[in-house]
mmCIF file of C-alpha atoms and ligand atoms in Angstrom:
data_model
loop_
_atom_site.group_PDB
_atom_site.id
_atom_site.type_symbol
_atom_site.label_atom_id
_atom_site.label_comp_id
_atom_site.label_asym_id
_atom_site.label_seq_id
_atom_site.Cartn_x
_atom_site.Cartn_y
_atom_site.Cartn_z
ATOM 1 C CA MET Q 135 43.076 -7.519 5.458
ATOM 2 C CA SER Q 136 40.742 -10.317 4.616
ATOM 3 C CA SER Q 137 38.393 -11.245 7.417
ATOM 4 C CA ARG Q 138 35.903 -13.354 5.521
ATOM 5 C CA GLY Q 139 34.765 -16.177 7.728
ATOM 6 C CA ASP Q 140 36.468 -19.430 6.948
ATOM 7 C CA GLY Q 141 34.274 -21.159 9.495
ATOM 8 C CA THR Q 142 37.137 -21.853 11.877
ATOM 9 C CA HIS Q 143 36.428 -19.061 14.346
ATOM 10 C CA ARG Q 144 33.886 -19.100 17.111
ATOM 11 C CA PRO Q 145 30.925 -16.685 17.079
ATOM 12 C CA ALA Q 146 32.430 -14.181 19.540
ATOM 13 C CA THR Q 147 35.412 -13.806 17.214
ATOM 14 C CA ARG Q 148 33.272 -13.572 14.100
ATOM 15 C CA VAL Q 149 31.321 -10.735 15.720
ATOM 16 C CA VAL Q 150 34.597 -8.791 15.858
ATOM 17 C CA THR Q 151 36.033 -9.698 12.453
ATOM 18 C CA GLY Q 152 32.840 -9.951 10.378
ATOM 19 C CA GLY Q 153 32.231 -7.486 7.539
ATOM 20 C CA ARG Q 154 35.664 -5.921 7.828
ATOM 21 C CA SER Q 155 37.137 -6.953 4.497
ATOM 22 C CA GLY Q 156 39.337 -4.401 2.739
ATOM 23 C CA ASP Q 157 36.637 -3.972 0.101
ATOM 24 C CA PHE Q 158 34.492 -2.145 2.636
ATOM 25 C CA ALA Q 159 36.921 -0.645 5.130
ATOM 26 C CA ASP Q 160 40.206 -0.179 3.245
ATOM 27 C CA HIS Q 161 42.789 0.537 5.966
ATOM 28 C CA VAL Q 162 40.506 1.811 8.714
ATOM 29 C CA VAL Q 163 38.836 -0.452 11.261
ATOM 30 C CA ASN Q 164 35.236 0.443 10.436
ATOM 31 C CA PRO Q 165 33.713 0.802 6.983
ATOM 32 C CA PRO Q 166 33.098 4.481 6.234
ATOM 33 C CA VAL Q 167 29.530 5.752 6.154
ATOM 34 C CA TRP Q 168 28.811 5.824 2.442
ATOM 35 C CA ARG Q 169 26.129 8.446 1.957
ATOM 36 C CA ALA Q 170 25.188 8.129 -1.664
ATOM 37 C CA SER Q 171 22.230 7.773 -3.939
ATOM 38 C CA THR Q 172 23.823 8.433 -7.318
ATOM 39 C CA HIS Q 173 26.758 6.692 -8.859
ATOM 40 C CA LEU Q 174 28.437 8.612 -11.685
ATOM 41 C CA TYR Q 175 29.619 6.571 -14.637
ATOM 42 C CA ASP Q 176 32.534 7.449 -16.888
ATOM 43 C CA ASP Q 177 30.666 6.810 -20.105
ATOM 44 C CA CYS Q 178 27.631 5.121 -21.609
ATOM 45 C CA ALA Q 179 29.358 1.774 -21.795
ATOM 46 C CA SER Q 180 30.087 1.703 -18.038
ATOM 47 C CA LEU Q 181 26.540 2.895 -17.312
ATOM 48 C CA ARG Q 182 25.233 -0.155 -19.143
ATOM 49 C CA GLU Q 183 27.518 -2.391 -17.093
ATOM 50 C CA GLY Q 184 26.220 -0.844 -13.848
ATOM 51 C CA PRO Q 185 23.514 -3.364 -12.939
ATOM 52 C CA LYS Q 186 25.865 -6.241 -13.658
ATOM 53 C CA ALA Q 187 28.596 -4.689 -11.530
ATOM 54 C CA ASN Q 188 26.093 -4.456 -8.664
ATOM 55 C CA ALA Q 189 25.662 -8.214 -8.709
ATOM 56 C CA ASP Q 190 29.426 -8.482 -8.056
ATOM 57 C CA GLY Q 191 29.081 -6.194 -5.047
ATOM 58 C CA ARG Q 192 29.953 -2.889 -6.674
ATOM 59 C CA PHE Q 193 28.021 0.320 -6.215
ATOM 60 C CA PHE Q 194 25.269 0.882 -8.759
ATOM 61 C CA TYR Q 195 22.464 2.936 -7.209
ATOM 62 C CA GLY Q 196 21.676 3.840 -3.582
ATOM 63 C CA ARG Q 197 18.572 1.699 -3.260
ATOM 64 C CA ARG Q 198 20.690 -1.424 -3.775
ATOM 65 C CA GLY Q 199 22.811 -0.457 -0.777
ATOM 66 C CA ALA Q 200 26.399 0.674 -0.508
ATOM 67 C CA PRO Q 201 29.514 -0.709 1.208
ATOM 68 C CA THR Q 202 28.388 0.313 4.732
ATOM 69 C CA GLN Q 203 25.222 -1.754 4.426
ATOM 70 C CA TRP Q 204 27.027 -4.591 2.642
ATOM 71 C CA ALA Q 205 29.559 -4.785 5.465
ATOM 72 C CA LEU Q 206 26.712 -5.231 7.936
ATOM 73 C CA CYS Q 207 25.086 -7.878 5.726
ATOM 74 C CA GLU Q 208 28.345 -9.764 5.503
ATOM 75 C CA ALA Q 209 28.948 -9.602 9.256
ATOM 76 C CA LEU Q 210 25.446 -10.957 9.944
ATOM 77 C CA THR Q 211 25.820 -13.694 7.335
ATOM 78 C CA GLU Q 212 29.098 -14.800 8.903
ATOM 79 C CA LEU Q 213 27.298 -15.147 12.230
ATOM 80 C CA GLU Q 214 24.436 -17.255 10.868
ATOM 81 C CA ALA Q 215 25.722 -20.754 10.180
ATOM 82 C CA GLY Q 216 24.225 -22.058 6.932
ATOM 83 C CA ALA Q 217 23.373 -18.623 5.510
ATOM 84 C CA ALA Q 218 24.337 -17.601 1.983
ATOM 85 C CA GLY Q 219 23.339 -13.990 2.530
ATOM 86 C CA THR Q 220 21.422 -11.438 4.581
ATOM 87 C CA VAL Q 221 18.906 -8.781 3.562
ATOM 88 C CA LEU Q 222 18.386 -5.618 5.633
ATOM 89 C CA TYR Q 223 15.034 -3.955 6.306
ATOM 90 C CA PRO Q 224 14.021 -0.637 7.850
ATOM 91 C CA SER Q 225 12.550 -2.379 10.945
ATOM 92 C CA GLY Q 226 12.203 -5.823 12.465
ATOM 93 C CA LEU Q 227 8.585 -5.944 11.391
ATOM 94 C CA ALA Q 228 9.556 -4.994 7.834
ATOM 95 C CA ALA Q 229 11.939 -7.979 7.877
ATOM 96 C CA ILE Q 230 9.092 -10.290 8.931
ATOM 97 C CA VAL Q 231 6.652 -8.916 6.365
ATOM 98 C CA GLY Q 232 9.291 -8.750 3.605
ATOM 99 C CA SER Q 233 10.244 -12.383 4.271
ATOM 100 C CA LEU Q 234 6.630 -13.552 4.293
ATOM 101 C CA MET Q 235 5.963 -11.742 1.019
ATOM 102 C CA ALA Q 236 9.021 -13.425 -0.477
ATOM 103 C CA VAL Q 237 7.626 -16.903 0.141
ATOM 104 C CA LEU Q 238 3.831 -16.523 -0.073
ATOM 105 C CA ARG Q 239 1.455 -16.196 -2.989
ATOM 106 C CA SER Q 240 -2.231 -15.594 -3.286
ATOM 107 C CA GLY Q 241 -4.132 -18.791 -2.397
ATOM 108 C CA ASP Q 242 -1.461 -20.047 0.030
ATOM 109 C CA VAL Q 243 -2.065 -20.852 3.663
ATOM 110 C CA LEU Q 244 0.372 -19.580 6.315
ATOM 111 C CA LEU Q 245 0.631 -21.264 9.713
ATOM 112 C CA VAL Q 246 1.468 -18.832 12.513
ATOM 113 C CA ALA Q 247 2.567 -19.805 16.023
ATOM 114 C CA ASP Q 248 -0.100 -18.566 18.409
ATOM 115 C CA ASN Q 249 2.515 -16.943 20.641
ATOM 116 C CA ALA Q 250 4.170 -14.991 17.827
ATOM 117 C CA TYR Q 251 4.906 -11.289 18.152
ATOM 118 C CA ASP Q 252 1.566 -9.495 18.050
ATOM 119 C CA PRO Q 253 2.312 -7.329 14.966
ATOM 120 C CA THR Q 254 3.208 -10.557 13.084
ATOM 121 C CA ARG Q 255 -0.266 -11.863 13.877
ATOM 122 C CA ASN Q 256 -1.768 -8.567 12.731
ATOM 123 C CA THR Q 257 0.055 -8.758 9.392
ATOM 124 C CA ALA Q 258 -1.330 -12.261 8.832
ATOM 125 C CA MET Q 259 -4.845 -11.083 9.683
ATOM 126 C CA GLY Q 260 -4.543 -7.829 7.727
ATOM 127 C CA LEU Q 261 -2.162 -7.247 4.823
ATOM 128 C CA LEU Q 262 -1.619 -10.901 3.914
ATOM 129 C CA LYS Q 263 -5.326 -11.624 3.960
ATOM 130 C CA GLN Q 264 -5.836 -8.629 1.693
ATOM 131 C CA PHE Q 265 -3.471 -10.277 -0.801
ATOM 132 C CA GLY Q 266 -5.312 -13.584 -0.716
ATOM 133 C CA VAL Q 267 -3.138 -15.455 1.811
ATOM 134 C CA GLU Q 268 -5.028 -17.368 4.476
ATOM 135 C CA HIS Q 269 -3.604 -17.996 7.935
ATOM 136 C CA ARG Q 270 -4.112 -20.494 10.716
ATOM 137 C CA PHE Q 271 -2.784 -20.011 14.215
ATOM 138 C CA PHE Q 272 -1.460 -23.101 15.974
ATOM 139 C CA ASP Q 273 -0.250 -23.977 19.467
ATOM 140 C CA PRO Q 274 3.498 -24.551 18.954
ATOM 141 C CA LEU Q 275 3.645 -26.757 22.074
ATOM 142 C CA ASP Q 276 1.136 -29.241 20.637
ATOM 143 C CA LEU Q 277 2.867 -31.182 17.849
ATOM 144 C CA ASP Q 278 -0.203 -33.297 17.036
ATOM 145 C CA ALA Q 279 -2.406 -30.254 16.534
ATOM 146 C CA TYR Q 280 0.376 -28.704 14.468
ATOM 147 C CA ARG Q 281 0.550 -31.747 12.163
ATOM 148 C CA THR Q 282 -3.170 -31.589 11.529
ATOM 149 C CA ALA Q 283 -3.036 -27.838 10.808
ATOM 150 C CA PHE Q 284 -1.295 -28.461 7.458
ATOM 151 C CA CYS Q 285 -3.286 -28.695 4.239
ATOM 152 C CA ASP Q 286 -2.219 -29.001 0.614
ATOM 153 C CA ARG Q 287 -2.151 -25.225 0.256
ATOM 154 C CA THR Q 288 0.110 -24.644 3.262
ATOM 155 C CA ARG Q 289 3.182 -22.852 1.954
ATOM 156 C CA ALA Q 290 4.923 -21.506 5.036
ATOM 157 C CA VAL Q 291 5.066 -21.620 8.820
ATOM 158 C CA MET Q 292 6.007 -18.635 10.968
ATOM 159 C CA LEU Q 293 7.784 -19.632 14.178
ATOM 160 C CA GLU Q 294 9.171 -17.713 17.133
ATOM 161 C CA VAL Q 295 11.066 -18.841 20.194
ATOM 162 C CA PRO Q 296 10.620 -18.161 23.031
ATOM 163 C CA GLY Q 297 7.005 -17.107 22.585
ATOM 164 C CA SER Q 298 6.400 -13.385 22.704
ATOM 165 C CA LEU Q 299 5.633 -12.185 26.272
ATOM 166 C CA THR Q 300 4.810 -15.660 27.651
ATOM 167 C CA MET Q 301 8.253 -17.116 26.835
ATOM 168 C CA GLU Q 302 7.257 -20.715 25.987
ATOM 169 C CA VAL Q 303 10.066 -22.711 24.386
ATOM 170 C CA CYS Q 304 8.814 -24.913 21.567
ATOM 171 C CA ASP Q 305 10.672 -27.731 19.824
ATOM 172 C CA ILE Q 306 11.961 -25.855 16.772
ATOM 173 C CA PRO Q 307 13.956 -28.755 15.239
ATOM 174 C CA GLN Q 308 10.775 -30.871 15.261
ATOM 175 C CA LEU Q 309 8.467 -28.113 14.047
ATOM 176 C CA ALA Q 310 10.862 -27.213 11.227
ATOM 177 C CA ALA Q 311 11.398 -30.870 10.268
ATOM 178 C CA ILE Q 312 7.649 -31.513 10.093
ATOM 179 C CA ALA Q 313 7.295 -28.494 7.794
ATOM 180 C CA ARG Q 314 10.209 -29.578 5.620
ATOM 181 C CA GLU Q 315 8.793 -33.105 5.177
ATOM 182 C CA ARG Q 316 5.733 -31.455 3.683
ATOM 183 C CA GLY Q 317 7.695 -29.105 1.428
ATOM 184 C CA VAL Q 318 6.663 -26.140 3.592
ATOM 185 C CA VAL Q 319 9.065 -23.231 4.257
ATOM 186 C CA SER Q 320 9.800 -22.383 7.881
ATOM 187 C CA LEU Q 321 10.579 -18.842 8.971
ATOM 188 C CA ILE Q 322 11.638 -17.961 12.482
ATOM 189 C CA ASP Q 323 11.667 -14.709 14.399
ATOM 190 C CA ASN Q 324 14.965 -15.188 16.248
ATOM 191 C CA THR Q 325 15.168 -11.749 17.853
ATOM 192 C CA TRP Q 326 15.387 -13.037 21.445
ATOM 193 C CA ALA Q 327 18.413 -15.305 21.123
ATOM 194 C CA THR Q 328 20.007 -13.923 17.925
ATOM 195 C CA ALA Q 329 22.282 -16.152 15.853
ATOM 196 C CA LEU Q 330 24.610 -16.236 18.876
ATOM 197 C CA GLY Q 331 22.092 -17.960 21.117
ATOM 198 C CA PHE Q 332 20.115 -20.006 18.611
ATOM 199 C CA PRO Q 333 21.611 -21.109 15.264
ATOM 200 C CA ALA Q 334 18.226 -21.149 13.545
ATOM 201 C CA LEU Q 335 19.221 -22.434 10.106
ATOM 202 C CA GLU Q 336 21.281 -25.238 11.677
ATOM 203 C CA ARG Q 337 18.222 -26.179 13.719
ATOM 204 C CA GLY Q 338 16.261 -26.692 10.494
ATOM 205 C CA CYS Q 339 14.611 -23.335 9.741
ATOM 206 C CA ASP Q 340 14.806 -21.899 6.220
ATOM 207 C CA ILE Q 341 14.769 -18.172 6.974
ATOM 208 C CA ALA Q 342 16.125 -16.587 10.186
ATOM 209 C CA ILE Q 343 14.720 -13.142 10.988
ATOM 210 C CA THR Q 344 16.096 -10.746 13.609
ATOM 211 C CA ALA Q 345 14.882 -7.347 14.753
ATOM 212 C CA LEU Q 346 18.276 -5.609 14.888
ATOM 213 C CA THR Q 347 16.429 -2.844 16.764
ATOM 214 C CA LYS Q 348 16.869 -4.983 19.885
ATOM 215 C CA HIS Q 349 20.198 -6.651 20.721
ATOM 216 C CA VAL Q 350 22.271 -5.737 17.681
ATOM 217 C CA GLY Q 351 21.535 -2.025 17.958
ATOM 218 C CA GLY Q 352 21.649 -2.452 21.709
ATOM 219 C CA HIS Q 353 21.403 1.242 22.550
ATOM 220 C CA SER Q 354 17.722 2.080 21.949
ATOM 221 C CA ASP Q 355 18.536 4.450 19.103
ATOM 222 C CA LEU Q 356 18.035 2.364 15.993
ATOM 223 C CA MET Q 357 15.274 0.621 14.027
ATOM 224 C CA MET Q 358 16.325 -2.164 11.659
ATOM 225 C CA GLY Q 359 15.660 -5.766 10.753
ATOM 226 C CA ALA Q 360 17.444 -8.558 8.913
ATOM 227 C CA ALA Q 361 16.657 -11.900 7.307
ATOM 228 C CA SER Q 362 19.320 -14.516 6.557
ATOM 229 C CA ALA Q 363 18.901 -17.677 4.506
ATOM 230 C CA GLY Q 364 20.607 -20.279 2.357
ATOM 231 C CA GLU Q 365 21.107 -19.642 -1.377
ATOM 232 C CA ARG Q 366 17.604 -20.448 -2.587
ATOM 233 C CA TRP Q 367 15.646 -18.289 -0.158
ATOM 234 C CA TYR Q 368 18.269 -15.580 0.047
ATOM 235 C CA ARG Q 369 17.710 -14.894 -3.679
ATOM 236 C CA ARG Q 370 13.950 -14.650 -3.167
ATOM 237 C CA LEU Q 371 14.408 -12.387 -0.140
ATOM 238 C CA ARG Q 372 16.690 -10.073 -2.056
ATOM 239 C CA ILE Q 373 14.480 -9.819 -5.120
ATOM 240 C CA THR Q 374 11.392 -9.184 -2.986
ATOM 241 C CA ALA Q 375 13.110 -6.527 -0.852
ATOM 242 C CA GLN Q 376 14.245 -4.790 -4.028
ATOM 243 C CA GLN Q 377 10.745 -4.879 -5.460
ATOM 244 C CA LEU Q 378 9.371 -3.499 -2.186
ATOM 245 C CA GLY Q 379 11.978 -0.738 -2.394
ATOM 246 C CA HIS Q 380 13.441 -1.451 1.048
ATOM 247 C CA VAL Q 381 16.678 0.279 1.956
ATOM 248 C CA VAL Q 382 18.341 1.191 5.269
ATOM 249 C CA SER Q 383 20.456 4.289 5.752
ATOM 250 C CA PRO Q 384 24.255 3.946 5.850
ATOM 251 C CA ASP Q 385 24.299 5.850 9.165
ATOM 252 C CA ASP Q 386 21.985 3.280 10.713
ATOM 253 C CA ALA Q 387 24.027 0.436 9.225
ATOM 254 C CA ALA Q 388 27.145 1.907 10.875
ATOM 255 C CA LEU Q 389 25.297 2.080 14.221
ATOM 256 C CA ALA Q 390 24.198 -1.531 13.850
ATOM 257 C CA LEU Q 391 27.769 -2.604 13.094
ATOM 258 C CA ARG Q 392 28.990 -0.741 16.160
ATOM 259 C CA GLY Q 393 26.341 -2.409 18.304
ATOM 260 C CA LEU Q 394 27.143 -5.832 16.903
ATOM 261 C CA ARG Q 395 30.787 -5.694 18.047
ATOM 262 C CA THR Q 396 29.817 -5.667 21.735
ATOM 263 C CA MET Q 397 26.669 -7.770 21.511
ATOM 264 C CA PRO Q 398 28.118 -10.993 23.006
ATOM 265 C CA LEU Q 399 29.334 -9.111 26.086
ATOM 266 C CA ARG Q 400 26.034 -7.349 26.578
ATOM 267 C CA LEU Q 401 24.050 -10.564 26.123
ATOM 268 C CA GLU Q 402 26.237 -12.439 28.586
ATOM 269 C CA ARG Q 403 25.912 -9.729 31.199
ATOM 270 C CA GLU Q 404 22.159 -9.280 30.724
ATOM 271 C CA THR Q 405 21.590 -13.022 30.857
ATOM 272 C CA ALA Q 406 23.513 -13.430 34.115
ATOM 273 C CA SER Q 407 21.667 -10.495 35.643
ATOM 274 C CA ALA Q 408 18.284 -11.723 34.388
ATOM 275 C CA LEU Q 409 18.892 -15.161 35.849
ATOM 276 C CA ALA Q 410 19.779 -13.716 39.257
ATOM 277 C CA ILE Q 411 16.652 -11.551 39.181
ATOM 278 C CA ALA Q 412 14.492 -14.460 38.003
ATOM 279 C CA GLU Q 413 15.771 -16.551 40.918
ATOM 280 C CA TRP Q 414 14.978 -13.737 43.318
ATOM 281 C CA LEU Q 415 11.456 -13.389 41.901
ATOM 282 C CA ASP Q 416 10.935 -17.146 41.980
ATOM 283 C CA GLN Q 417 11.284 -17.183 45.772
ATOM 284 C CA ARG Q 418 8.650 -14.535 46.391
ATOM 285 C CA ASP Q 419 5.151 -15.457 47.561
ATOM 286 C CA ASP Q 420 3.651 -12.583 45.594
ATOM 287 C CA VAL Q 421 5.034 -13.980 42.325
ATOM 288 C CA ALA Q 422 3.001 -16.899 40.964
ATOM 289 C CA HIS Q 423 5.192 -17.853 37.986
ATOM 290 C CA VAL Q 424 8.515 -16.823 36.508
ATOM 291 C CA LEU Q 425 8.560 -17.307 32.734
ATOM 292 C CA CYS Q 426 12.262 -17.441 32.010
ATOM 293 C CA PRO Q 427 13.768 -20.261 29.907
ATOM 294 C CA MET Q 428 17.176 -19.964 31.611
ATOM 295 C CA LEU Q 429 15.689 -20.523 35.067
ATOM 296 C CA PRO Q 430 15.979 -24.174 36.131
ATOM 297 C CA GLY Q 431 12.511 -25.590 36.710
ATOM 298 C CA SER Q 432 10.881 -22.958 34.521
ATOM 299 C CA PRO Q 433 8.673 -24.182 31.643
ATOM 300 C CA GLY Q 434 10.811 -24.736 28.569
ATOM 301 C CA HIS Q 435 14.096 -24.931 30.458
ATOM 302 C CA ALA Q 436 14.965 -28.418 29.210
ATOM 303 C CA LEU Q 437 14.407 -27.511 25.547
ATOM 304 C CA TRP Q 438 16.313 -24.275 26.024
ATOM 305 C CA GLN Q 439 19.243 -26.257 27.420
ATOM 306 C CA ARG Q 440 19.093 -28.706 24.541
ATOM 307 C CA ASP Q 441 18.762 -26.274 21.628
ATOM 308 C CA PHE Q 442 20.196 -22.911 22.642
ATOM 309 C CA THR Q 443 23.756 -21.670 22.999
ATOM 310 C CA GLY Q 444 22.780 -18.486 24.804
ATOM 311 C CA ALA Q 445 19.989 -16.256 26.032
ATOM 312 C CA CYS Q 446 19.298 -12.617 26.849
ATOM 313 C CA GLY Q 447 17.833 -10.414 29.551
ATOM 314 C CA LEU Q 448 14.185 -10.599 28.487
ATOM 315 C CA PHE Q 449 11.709 -12.597 30.583
ATOM 316 C CA SER Q 450 8.340 -12.277 32.308
ATOM 317 C CA PHE Q 451 6.699 -12.982 35.632
ATOM 318 C CA VAL Q 452 3.089 -13.398 36.725
ATOM 319 C CA ILE Q 453 1.929 -11.681 39.887
ATOM 320 C CA ALA Q 454 0.058 -13.875 42.384
ATOM 321 C CA GLY Q 455 -3.577 -13.014 42.929
ATOM 322 C CA ARG Q 456 -3.436 -9.208 42.659
ATOM 323 C CA ASP Q 457 -5.476 -6.926 40.438
ATOM 324 C CA ASP Q 458 -4.323 -4.613 37.685
ATOM 325 C CA ALA Q 459 -4.208 -1.610 40.014
ATOM 326 C CA ALA Q 460 -1.758 -3.444 42.282
ATOM 327 C CA ARG Q 461 0.377 -4.332 39.295
ATOM 328 C CA CYS Q 462 0.410 -0.687 38.188
ATOM 329 C CA ARG Q 463 1.519 0.382 41.685
ATOM 330 C CA LEU Q 464 4.458 -2.021 41.341
ATOM 331 C CA VAL Q 465 5.479 -0.880 37.867
ATOM 332 C CA ASP Q 466 4.937 2.822 38.529
ATOM 333 C CA ARG Q 467 7.165 2.668 41.596
ATOM 334 C CA LEU Q 468 10.185 1.396 39.637
ATOM 335 C CA GLU Q 469 12.930 3.959 39.125
ATOM 336 C CA LEU Q 470 15.564 2.033 37.186
ATOM 337 C CA PHE Q 471 13.105 0.269 34.903
ATOM 338 C CA GLY Q 472 11.619 2.486 32.225
ATOM 339 C CA ILE Q 473 8.043 1.679 31.221
ATOM 340 C CA GLY Q 474 8.029 0.994 27.520
ATOM 341 C CA TYR Q 475 7.855 -1.262 24.513
ATOM 342 C CA SER Q 476 10.946 -2.663 22.883
ATOM 343 C CA TRP Q 477 13.882 -4.264 24.680
ATOM 344 C CA GLY Q 478 17.487 -5.289 24.211
ATOM 345 C CA GLY Q 479 18.937 -1.862 25.018
ATOM 346 C CA PHE Q 480 21.522 -1.087 27.703
ATOM 347 C CA GLU Q 481 18.753 0.151 30.031
ATOM 348 C CA SER Q 482 16.170 -1.921 31.869
ATOM 349 C CA LEU Q 483 12.494 -1.791 30.935
ATOM 350 C CA ALA Q 484 9.234 -3.103 32.395
ATOM 351 C CA LEU Q 485 6.053 -3.787 30.434
ATOM 352 C CA PRO Q 486 2.747 -4.863 32.006
ATOM 353 C CA PHE Q 487 0.776 -7.271 29.818
ATOM 354 C CA ASP Q 488 -2.300 -9.489 29.745
ATOM 355 C CA VAL Q 489 -2.238 -12.318 27.271
ATOM 356 C CA GLU Q 490 -5.900 -13.081 26.586
ATOM 357 C CA PRO Q 491 -6.386 -10.527 23.791
ATOM 358 C CA VAL Q 492 -3.451 -11.810 21.726
ATOM 359 C CA ARG Q 493 -3.867 -15.607 21.935
ATOM 360 C CA THR Q 494 -6.464 -17.683 20.149
ATOM 361 C CA LYS Q 495 -5.141 -21.245 20.402
ATOM 362 C CA MET Q 496 -3.170 -21.391 23.627
ATOM 363 C CA ALA Q 497 -4.912 -21.407 26.967
ATOM 364 C CA TRP Q 498 -4.165 -18.587 29.383
ATOM 365 C CA PRO Q 499 -3.955 -18.846 32.297
ATOM 366 C CA LYS Q 500 -2.300 -22.175 31.632
ATOM 367 C CA ASP Q 501 -3.328 -25.565 32.975
ATOM 368 C CA GLY Q 502 -2.923 -25.728 36.699
ATOM 369 C CA TRP Q 503 -2.537 -21.988 37.143
ATOM 370 C CA GLY Q 504 -4.897 -20.084 39.363
ATOM 371 C CA LEU Q 505 -7.436 -17.997 37.476
ATOM 372 C CA GLU Q 506 -6.438 -15.034 39.557
ATOM 373 C CA ASP Q 507 -2.827 -15.258 38.341
ATOM 374 C CA ARG Q 508 -3.295 -13.297 35.150
ATOM 375 C CA HIS Q 509 -1.478 -10.014 35.556
ATOM 376 C CA ALA Q 510 2.032 -10.242 34.201
ATOM 377 C CA VAL Q 511 5.048 -8.011 33.704
ATOM 378 C CA ARG Q 512 7.817 -8.436 31.155
ATOM 379 C CA LEU Q 513 11.278 -7.257 32.146
ATOM 380 C CA SER Q 514 14.112 -6.377 29.821
ATOM 381 C CA ILE Q 515 17.217 -6.471 31.990
ATOM 382 C CA GLY Q 516 19.870 -3.960 31.002
ATOM 383 C CA LEU Q 517 23.427 -3.357 32.106
ATOM 384 C CA GLU Q 518 22.759 -1.714 35.484
ATOM 385 C CA ASP Q 519 24.106 -3.301 38.655
ATOM 386 C CA THR Q 520 22.054 -6.421 39.424
ATOM 387 C CA ASP Q 521 21.637 -5.639 43.123
ATOM 388 C CA ASP Q 522 20.396 -2.143 42.311
ATOM 389 C CA LEU Q 523 17.774 -3.645 40.011
ATOM 390 C CA ILE Q 524 16.684 -6.131 42.682
ATOM 391 C CA ALA Q 525 16.424 -3.330 45.247
ATOM 392 C CA ASP Q 526 14.316 -1.331 42.791
ATOM 393 C CA LEU Q 527 11.997 -4.301 42.250
ATOM 394 C CA ALA Q 528 11.762 -4.847 46.013
ATOM 395 C CA ARG Q 529 10.516 -1.274 46.415
ATOM 396 C CA GLY Q 530 8.013 -1.929 43.615
ATOM 397 C CA PHE Q 531 6.639 -5.020 45.356
ATOM 398 C CA ALA Q 532 6.340 -3.092 48.611
ATOM 399 C CA ALA Q 533 4.387 -0.370 46.803
ATOM 400 C CA MET Q 534 2.175 -3.007 45.167
ATOM 401 C CA ASP Q 535 0.648 -3.854 48.528
ATOM 402 C CA GLY Q 536 0.538 -0.277 49.656
ATOM 403 C CA GLY Q 537 4.013 -0.130 51.269
HETATM 404 C C1 PLP J 103 10.488 -5.752 18.454
HETATM 405 C C2 PLP J 103 10.252 -7.049 17.819
HETATM 406 C C3 PLP J 103 10.067 -7.149 16.455
HETATM 407 C C4 PLP J 103 9.936 -5.954 15.559
HETATM 408 O O1 PLP J 103 11.024 -5.136 15.506
HETATM 409 P P1 PLP J 103 10.847 -3.591 15.129
HETATM 410 O O2 PLP J 103 12.198 -3.179 14.757
HETATM 411 O O3 PLP J 103 10.290 -2.920 16.351
HETATM 412 O O4 PLP J 103 9.873 -3.521 13.980
HETATM 413 C C5 PLP J 103 9.898 -8.390 15.910
HETATM 414 N N1 PLP J 103 9.916 -9.494 16.663
HETATM 415 C C6 PLP J 103 10.097 -9.450 17.981
HETATM 416 C C7 PLP J 103 10.103 -10.712 18.755
HETATM 417 C C8 PLP J 103 10.260 -8.224 18.606
HETATM 418 O O5 PLP J 103 10.385 -8.164 19.929
#
């Protein structure tokens, strides 16, 4: 069976057929888990051909991956319009750092969206600085400030949409185009929407990064990341990942492939549930703001409608005029929402957060918001019954005010 994407099928179909060529799976549906480090060669001549054979997608040595991982790479590449290939990493953060190291050199300046994932900011301020790369944070909602942030040493810009925790939707096609005009590479952390909800390369970005730990894994039992790009950057990504010695286990690759097959269904369900919950929150007097791009009237909704083809169950809300202790009473009372980092699993999660410590360029609270509205909670909506989740939240709000 050949299932290689010919570009005629829609994403939901490609999620099912991707990476299932006979080369990987033979006559079973899923590629076997290839546990192997060593490849045995018949003779010295074939040993010497080994590295070359690897370039044609044949097994050479475990660190270069094996058919289970290649099947996953191929499936992800088929999903990302405009991609020539995909590189896997042992975590989402490793994918971000590996991609940045592929494009940056000592003396370069990296622009980082101020609302990027906090560990991305830390890498810019830590490891990259150590290797002689400077960084500048910018407000991705302010295009004029962004334009003036470039200098002749700017090599790359790190984008993310929606913003981590605060969920702002920036104008990625514009931000990427402005970078491209200046010969600057744009990378995007596309974990929230995935290639299904935001075709990042088609929207002008050069490298699309996804933490597979979240929606692709989907079951809170896997850490992995991926970066997809067109031919030029894919080659750099691959060489850099090889030099960093990155490899993911075939067992984890098989789990990621399994998760991928049902991802569109899970995303659809989570999104519908999240929207219903966001609407419910939006009507409450004790909620000051709902930060959810899919919610009509929410900040960023118009850009989300224009640029996205989907969403997910992750959004935030800001509690009106209560203190941290009240917020903790709310969160602690929840039974169906686990308290924890991460998201994108089948189970719902709640995470209290305050933004001030992780923003340097964007104002928080935002213009026109009350100073007292600063305690926020991020929700990752899972696959539970929506009404049960709303009832759970209602009990939390009652507990918040001592009920
Ligand atoms: C979780 C997350 C990552 C990192 O993924 P890990 O697999 O936990 O390293 C990167 N970006 C975003 C937006 C995330 O939420």
